[in-house]
CSV table of C-alpha atoms in Angstrom, one decimal:
chain,number,residue,atom,x,y,z
A,519,MET,CA,-12.0,-9.5,-28.0
A,520,SER,CA,-15.2,-7.6,-28.6
A,521,ARG,CA,-15.7,-4.3,-27.4
A,522,THR,CA,-18.5,-5.3,-24.7
A,523,PRO,CA,-16.3,-6.8,-22.1
A,524,ILE,CA,-14.0,-3.5,-22.2
A,525,ARG,CA,-17.3,-1.3,-22.1
A,526,GLU,CA,-18.2,-3.5,-19.2
A,527,ALA,CA,-14.9,-3.0,-17.4
A,528,ILE,CA,-14.6,0.8,-18.3
A,529,MET,CA,-18.1,1.0,-16.4
A,530,ARG,CA,-16.9,-1.1,-13.4
A,531,LEU,CA,-13.9,1.0,-12.9
A,532,THR,CA,-15.9,4.1,-13.3
A,533,GLN,CA,-18.4,2.9,-10.8
A,534,GLU,CA,-15.2,2.2,-8.2
A,535,GLY,CA,-14.2,5.6,-9.0
A,536,LEU,CA,-10.9,4.5,-10.5
A,537,LEU,CA,-12.0,6.2,-14.0
A,538,VAL,CA,-13.8,9.6,-14.9
A,539,ALA,CA,-16.0,9.8,-17.7
A,540,GLU,CA,-16.0,13.1,-19.6
A,541,ALA,CA,-18.3,13.8,-22.2
A,542,ASN,CA,-16.8,14.1,-26.0
A,543,LYS,CA,-13.5,13.3,-24.4
A,544,GLY,CA,-13.8,9.5,-23.3
A,545,VAL,CA,-12.7,8.2,-20.0
A,546,ARG,CA,-9.5,9.3,-17.9
A,547,VAL,CA,-7.3,7.9,-14.6
A,548,ARG,CA,-9.2,9.6,-11.9
A,549,THR,CA,-6.7,12.5,-10.2
A,550,VAL,CA,-6.7,12.4,-6.2
A,551,SER,CA,-6.8,15.2,-4.2
A,552,ALA,CA,-4.2,16.2,-1.5
A,553,ALA,CA,-7.0,16.4,1.2
A,554,GLU,CA,-7.9,12.3,-0.5
A,555,ALA,CA,-4.2,11.4,-0.1
A,556,ARG,CA,-4.2,12.7,3.6
A,557,ASP,CA,-7.4,11.0,4.5
A,558,THR,CA,-6.4,7.9,2.7
A,559,TYR,CA,-3.2,7.7,4.3
A,560,VAL,CA,-4.3,8.8,8.0
A,561,VAL,CA,-6.5,5.2,7.7
A,562,ARG,CA,-3.6,3.3,6.1
A,563,GLU,CA,-1.2,4.2,9.0
A,564,GLU,CA,-3.8,2.8,11.3
A,565,LEU,CA,-4.6,-0.2,9.7
A,566,ASP,CA,-0.9,-1.1,8.7
A,567,GLY,CA,0.1,-0.7,12.3
A,568,LEU,CA,-2.5,-2.7,13.6
A,569,ALA,CA,-1.5,-5.4,11.0
A,570,ALA,CA,1.8,-5.4,12.0
A,571,ALA,CA,0.9,-5.6,15.8
A,572,LEU,CA,-1.4,-8.5,15.2
A,573,ALA,CA,1.2,-9.9,12.7
A,574,ALA,CA,3.5,-9.8,15.8
A,575,GLN,CA,1.3,-11.9,18.0
A,576,ALA,CA,-0.3,-14.0,15.5
A,577,HIS,CA,2.1,-15.2,12.8
A,578,THR,CA,3.1,-18.6,12.0
A,579,ALA,CA,6.4,-20.1,11.3
A,580,ASP,CA,4.7,-20.4,7.8
A,581,ASP,CA,4.0,-16.5,7.8
A,582,ALA,CA,7.9,-15.6,8.9
A,583,GLU,CA,8.9,-17.6,5.9
A,584,LEU,CA,6.5,-15.9,3.7
A,585,LEU,CA,7.4,-12.1,4.9
A,586,ARG,CA,10.9,-12.5,4.7
A,587,ALA,CA,10.3,-13.9,1.1
A,588,ALA,CA,8.4,-10.8,0.6
A,589,LEU,CA,11.0,-8.4,1.8
A,590,GLY,CA,13.6,-10.6,-0.2
A,591,ALA,CA,11.9,-10.1,-3.1
A,592,LEU,CA,11.1,-6.1,-2.3
A,593,ASN,CA,15.1,-5.6,-1.7
A,594,ALA,CA,16.0,-7.3,-4.7
A,595,ALA,CA,13.9,-4.8,-7.0
A,596,GLN,CA,15.5,-1.8,-5.3
A,597,GLY,CA,16.3,0.4,-8.3
A,598,SER,CA,13.9,-1.3,-10.7
A,599,ASP,CA,11.3,0.1,-12.6
A,600,TYR,CA,8.3,1.9,-10.6
A,601,ARG,CA,5.8,-0.8,-11.3
A,602,ALA,CA,7.7,-3.9,-9.9
A,603,GLN,CA,8.6,-1.9,-6.8
A,604,THR,CA,5.2,-0.9,-6.0
A,605,ARG,CA,4.0,-4.2,-6.6
A,606,LEU,CA,6.2,-5.8,-4.6
A,607,ASP,CA,5.6,-3.2,-2.0
A,608,LEU,CA,2.2,-4.0,-1.8
A,609,ALA,CA,2.8,-7.7,-1.7
A,610,PHE,CA,5.0,-7.2,1.5
A,611,HIS,CA,2.1,-5.4,3.2
A,612,GLN,CA,-0.4,-7.7,2.1
A,613,THR,CA,1.7,-10.7,3.5
A,614,VAL,CA,1.8,-8.4,6.8
A,615,THR,CA,-1.9,-8.1,6.7
A,616,LEU,CA,-2.2,-12.1,6.1
A,617,ALA,CA,0.0,-12.9,8.9
A,618,ALA,CA,-2.2,-11.0,11.2
A,619,HIS,CA,-4.9,-13.8,10.8
A,620,ASN,CA,-7.6,-11.2,11.2
A,621,ALA,CA,-10.2,-11.5,8.4
A,622,ALA,CA,-12.0,-8.1,9.2
A,623,LEU,CA,-8.5,-6.2,8.8
A,624,ALA,CA,-7.7,-8.1,5.6
A,625,GLU,CA,-11.0,-6.8,4.2
A,626,LEU,CA,-10.5,-3.3,5.2
A,627,ALA,CA,-6.9,-3.6,4.1
A,628,ARG,CA,-8.2,-4.8,0.4
A,629,GLY,CA,-10.7,-1.7,0.3
A,630,LEU,CA,-8.1,0.9,0.9
A,631,GLU,CA,-5.6,-0.7,-1.7
A,632,GLN,CA,-7.4,0.4,-4.8
A,633,ARG,CA,-7.2,4.3,-3.1
A,634,VAL,CA,-3.6,3.6,-2.7
A,635,ALA,CA,-3.2,2.4,-6.1
A,636,LEU,CA,-4.4,5.5,-7.5
A,637,ILE,CA,-2.5,8.0,-5.2
A,638,LYS,CA,0.8,5.9,-6.1
A,639,HIS,CA,0.1,6.2,-9.8
A,640,GLN,CA,-0.6,9.6,-9.7
A,641,THR,CA,2.3,10.7,-7.6
A,642,ARG,CA,5.1,7.8,-8.4
A,643,THR,CA,7.3,8.9,-5.0
A,644,TYR,CA,8.2,5.3,-4.3
A,645,ASN,CA,11.6,5.9,-5.8
A,646,ALA,CA,12.0,9.3,-3.4
A,647,HIS,CA,11.5,7.3,-0.2
A,648,PRO,CA,15.1,6.5,0.4
A,649,ASP,CA,14.5,4.7,3.9
A,650,THR,CA,11.8,2.1,2.6
A,651,GLY,CA,14.3,-0.7,2.9
A,652,ALA,CA,15.3,-0.2,6.3
A,653,GLN,CA,11.6,0.4,7.4
A,654,HIS,CA,10.6,-2.6,6.0
A,655,ALA,CA,13.3,-4.6,7.6
A,656,ALA,CA,12.3,-2.8,11.1
A,657,ILE,CA,8.9,-4.1,10.5
A,658,LEU,CA,9.7,-7.1,10.0
A,659,GLU,CA,12.2,-7.5,12.7
A,660,ALA,CA,9.7,-6.4,15.2
A,661,ILE,CA,7.2,-8.9,13.7
A,662,LEU,CA,9.6,-12.0,13.9
A,663,ALA,CA,10.6,-10.8,17.7
A,664,ARG,CA,6.9,-10.9,18.4
A,665,ASP,CA,7.2,-7.0,19.8
A,666,ALA,CA,3.6,-5.9,18.5
A,667,ALA,CA,4.4,-2.4,19.9
A,668,SER,CA,7.6,-1.9,17.9
A,669,ALA,CA,5.9,-3.6,14.9
A,670,ARG,CA,3.0,-1.0,15.2
A,671,THR,CA,5.3,1.9,15.4
A,672,ALA,CA,7.5,1.0,12.6
A,673,ALA,CA,4.7,0.2,10.5
A,674,ARG,CA,3.1,3.6,11.3
A,675,THR,CA,6.1,5.2,11.0
A,676,HIS,CA,6.9,3.7,7.5
A,677,VAL,CA,3.3,4.8,6.0
A,678,ARG,CA,3.9,8.3,7.8
A,679,THR,CA,7.0,8.7,6.1
A,680,PHE,CA,5.5,7.8,2.9
A,681,ALA,CA,2.2,9.9,3.1
A,682,ALA,CA,4.7,12.9,3.5
A,683,LEU,CA,6.5,12.4,0.3
A,684,VAL,CA,3.0,11.9,-1.5
A,685,LEU,CA,1.6,15.0,0.3
A,686,GLN,CA,4.5,17.2,-0.7
A,687,ASP,CA,4.7,15.7,-4.4
A,688,LEU,CA,0.7,16.9,-4.5
A,689,GLY,CA,1.8,20.4,-3.5
A,690,GLU,CA,0.4,20.1,0.2
A,691,PRO,CA,2.8,21.8,2.8
A,692,ILE,CA,3.9,19.3,5.6
């Protein structure tokens, strides 16, 4: 592979704010401040809550099967490597968002995914979240029961719990 595609990829990631170029040092993954993490998770809490509520109202039988499969894969990865768990966690949340059948919401959620991935890469707090399996199950149960209020609450609680762990890891008082 030539250097040109690599340079272009590095430039794109730098423009997207994921990498930082430092004179005479090269590039590195950008670090996230506690304030940026807090701001990101405030928005994610609302988006995930809305996605779960809309999914409770709009999901199809096919969506229900995809949601069950996503949760099953995530539960099966419990205790596996960090990357696998975070990838499957993202897949579960994406599946909830897709089950909401709202294109604008899906676009907003995709835009936030890079910020969340950057935070998770920096903090690696997924394994410190002991209730994640039960919280994901509560989200799914409420969606399948078509209980929009409970789905919203379960999703928001899940994000808020994880955000507290992230902020603690970044040295922010809870």
